[in-house]
Amino acid sequence: MILRHYTHRQFLPAIVARGGISTNLHTESPHSGYLLFELNPTTNQLAQTVHQFYSNSEPPWDETDTVVLDFDFVKLQAAGIEVHKTPHHFADDLAPNQPADSFRFVQSFLSLGYLTEASREQLSEYY
C-alpha cells in the first residue's frame, strides 16, 4: 500500500535538506497543517486538481513541475505514525470525482525514510 504525495520540484532542495516533507512548504494550502496523500491511487485525478489549485500560485505549477513521492503506508503504520482519514471536511473539495476515503493526512512532517524504493531512486536522480 502506498501513500502518494505531490510536490513542486522547486521544493526538492528543502525536502532533501530537512530529510522529509513538511507543511511549511505549502503555506497557501487549503489543508494547512496537514500533508495530503492519496491512498493507492488508480487515477491522476488528484494530480490534476493540484495543478488547477496551484496554477496561479507563485511559482506557477504545471505537470512538468510535479514530483511524485510515494510512501510505504505499511511502514508508517508499523512505526506508529498517525495517518488520518479526512481530519477536516475539505477532502470533498480536493477532487470531487474521487471518493473521500482515498485521501489520507499526516500532520506537520514526514521523514523521507518512509519513501518506497522507487521514490528514493527517483529522488536520487535530482540529488
Short mmCIF file of C-alpha atoms in Angstrom, two decimals:
data_model
loop_
_atom_site.label_atom_id
_atom_site.label_comp_id
_atom_site.label_asym_id
_atom_site.label_seq_id
_atom_site.Cartn_x
_atom_site.Cartn_y
_atom_site.Cartn_z
CA MET A 1 0.00 0.00 0.00
CA ILE A 2 1.29 3.42 -0.85
CA LEU A 3 0.54 6.98 0.13
CA ARG A 4 1.23 9.32 -2.78
CA HIS A 5 2.20 12.94 -2.22
CA TYR A 6 2.63 15.55 -4.96
CA THR A 7 5.10 18.38 -4.61
CA HIS A 8 6.70 21.07 -6.77
CA ARG A 9 10.23 20.36 -7.96
CA GLN A 10 11.29 23.73 -6.52
CA PHE A 11 10.72 22.30 -3.03
CA LEU A 12 13.09 19.34 -3.51
CA PRO A 13 16.22 21.05 -2.13
CA ALA A 14 14.36 21.96 1.09
CA ILE A 15 12.79 18.49 1.32
CA VAL A 16 16.16 16.79 0.96
CA ALA A 17 17.83 19.22 3.40
CA ARG A 18 15.13 18.60 6.03
CA GLY A 19 15.04 14.89 5.36
CA GLY A 20 11.28 14.94 4.87
CA ILE A 21 8.20 16.74 3.66
CA SER A 22 6.70 19.48 5.75
CA THR A 23 3.58 21.61 5.80
CA ASN A 24 5.85 24.67 5.98
CA LEU A 25 6.38 24.48 2.22
CA HIS A 26 2.72 24.81 1.26
CA THR A 27 1.51 27.82 3.21
CA GLU A 28 -1.36 28.59 0.83
CA SER A 29 -2.72 25.07 1.02
CA PRO A 30 -6.40 24.61 1.86
CA HIS A 31 -5.42 21.79 4.22
CA SER A 32 -2.88 23.82 6.19
CA GLY A 33 -1.15 21.90 8.96
CA TYR A 34 -1.60 18.55 7.24
CA LEU A 35 0.22 16.79 4.44
CA LEU A 36 -2.17 15.43 1.83
CA PHE A 37 -1.76 11.92 0.41
CA GLU A 38 -3.66 9.72 -1.95
CA LEU A 39 -4.05 6.11 -0.81
CA ASN A 40 -3.22 3.59 -3.55
CA PRO A 41 -4.05 5.96 -6.42
CA THR A 42 -5.64 4.47 -9.52
CA THR A 43 -6.14 7.70 -11.49
CA ASN A 44 -4.38 11.04 -11.83
CA GLN A 45 -7.45 12.98 -10.62
CA LEU A 46 -5.70 14.40 -7.56
CA ALA A 47 -2.67 15.44 -9.61
CA GLN A 48 -4.97 17.35 -11.96
CA THR A 49 -6.70 19.00 -9.02
CA VAL A 50 -3.34 20.01 -7.52
CA HIS A 51 -2.29 21.55 -10.84
CA GLN A 52 -5.55 23.51 -11.07
CA PHE A 53 -5.33 24.75 -7.50
CA TYR A 54 -1.72 25.91 -7.77
CA SER A 55 -1.78 27.07 -11.42
CA ASN A 56 -1.95 30.74 -10.40
CA SER A 57 0.38 30.41 -7.46
CA GLU A 58 3.92 31.66 -7.20
CA PRO A 59 5.77 29.82 -8.57
CA PRO A 60 3.29 28.60 -11.18
CA TRP A 61 2.78 24.85 -11.10
CA ASP A 62 2.02 22.58 -14.03
CA GLU A 63 2.53 18.93 -14.91
CA THR A 64 6.23 19.40 -15.68
CA ASP A 65 6.85 20.76 -12.18
CA THR A 66 5.25 17.85 -10.34
CA VAL A 67 7.31 15.36 -8.40
CA VAL A 68 5.53 12.28 -7.07
CA LEU A 69 6.66 10.93 -3.72
CA ASP A 70 5.31 7.51 -2.78
CA PHE A 71 5.50 6.49 0.88
CA ASP A 72 5.14 2.97 2.25
CA PHE A 73 1.87 3.02 4.20
CA VAL A 74 2.62 -0.28 5.97
CA LYS A 75 5.95 1.08 7.30
CA LEU A 76 4.21 4.22 8.52
CA GLN A 77 1.64 2.17 10.40
CA ALA A 78 4.31 -0.11 11.87
CA ALA A 79 6.20 2.97 13.12
CA GLY A 80 3.08 4.28 14.85
CA ILE A 81 2.79 7.38 12.68
CA GLU A 82 -0.74 8.73 12.79
CA VAL A 83 -2.31 8.68 9.36
CA HIS A 84 -5.71 10.33 9.43
CA LYS A 85 -8.74 9.72 7.27
CA THR A 86 -10.04 13.18 6.42
CA PRO A 87 -9.47 15.07 9.68
CA HIS A 88 -11.37 18.01 8.23
CA HIS A 89 -14.28 18.42 5.84
CA PHE A 90 -12.14 19.68 2.95
CA ALA A 91 -11.44 16.35 1.22
CA ASP A 92 -14.62 16.63 -0.87
CA ASP A 93 -13.32 19.89 -2.33
CA LEU A 94 -9.98 18.41 -3.37
CA ALA A 95 -11.08 16.03 -6.09
CA PRO A 96 -14.86 15.91 -6.30
CA ASN A 97 -14.91 12.89 -8.63
CA GLN A 98 -12.85 10.79 -6.27
CA PRO A 99 -14.09 9.09 -3.08
CA ALA A 100 -13.03 10.95 0.05
CA ASP A 101 -11.76 7.72 1.63
CA SER A 102 -8.94 7.65 -0.94
CA PHE A 103 -7.26 10.56 0.87
CA ARG A 104 -5.06 10.40 3.94
CA PHE A 105 -3.45 13.12 6.02
CA VAL A 106 -0.33 13.31 8.17
CA GLN A 107 0.19 16.26 10.46
CA SER A 108 3.26 18.50 10.08
CA PHE A 109 6.20 16.39 8.87
CA LEU A 110 7.03 13.02 7.33
CA SER A 111 10.54 11.61 7.00
CA LEU A 112 11.93 10.54 3.64
CA GLY A 113 12.92 7.32 5.38
CA TYR A 114 9.42 6.03 4.62
CA LEU A 115 9.69 6.51 0.86
CA THR A 116 9.27 3.47 -1.34
CA GLU A 117 12.43 2.26 -3.05
CA ALA A 118 11.20 3.56 -6.42
CA SER A 119 10.62 7.06 -5.00
CA ARG A 120 14.04 7.01 -3.34
CA GLU A 121 15.63 6.22 -6.68
CA GLN A 122 13.64 8.99 -8.36
CA LEU A 123 14.70 11.49 -5.70
CA SER A 124 18.34 10.45 -6.12
CA GLU A 125 18.07 11.44 -9.79
CA TYR A 126 17.58 15.02 -8.61
CA TYR A 127 20.36 14.82 -5.99
#
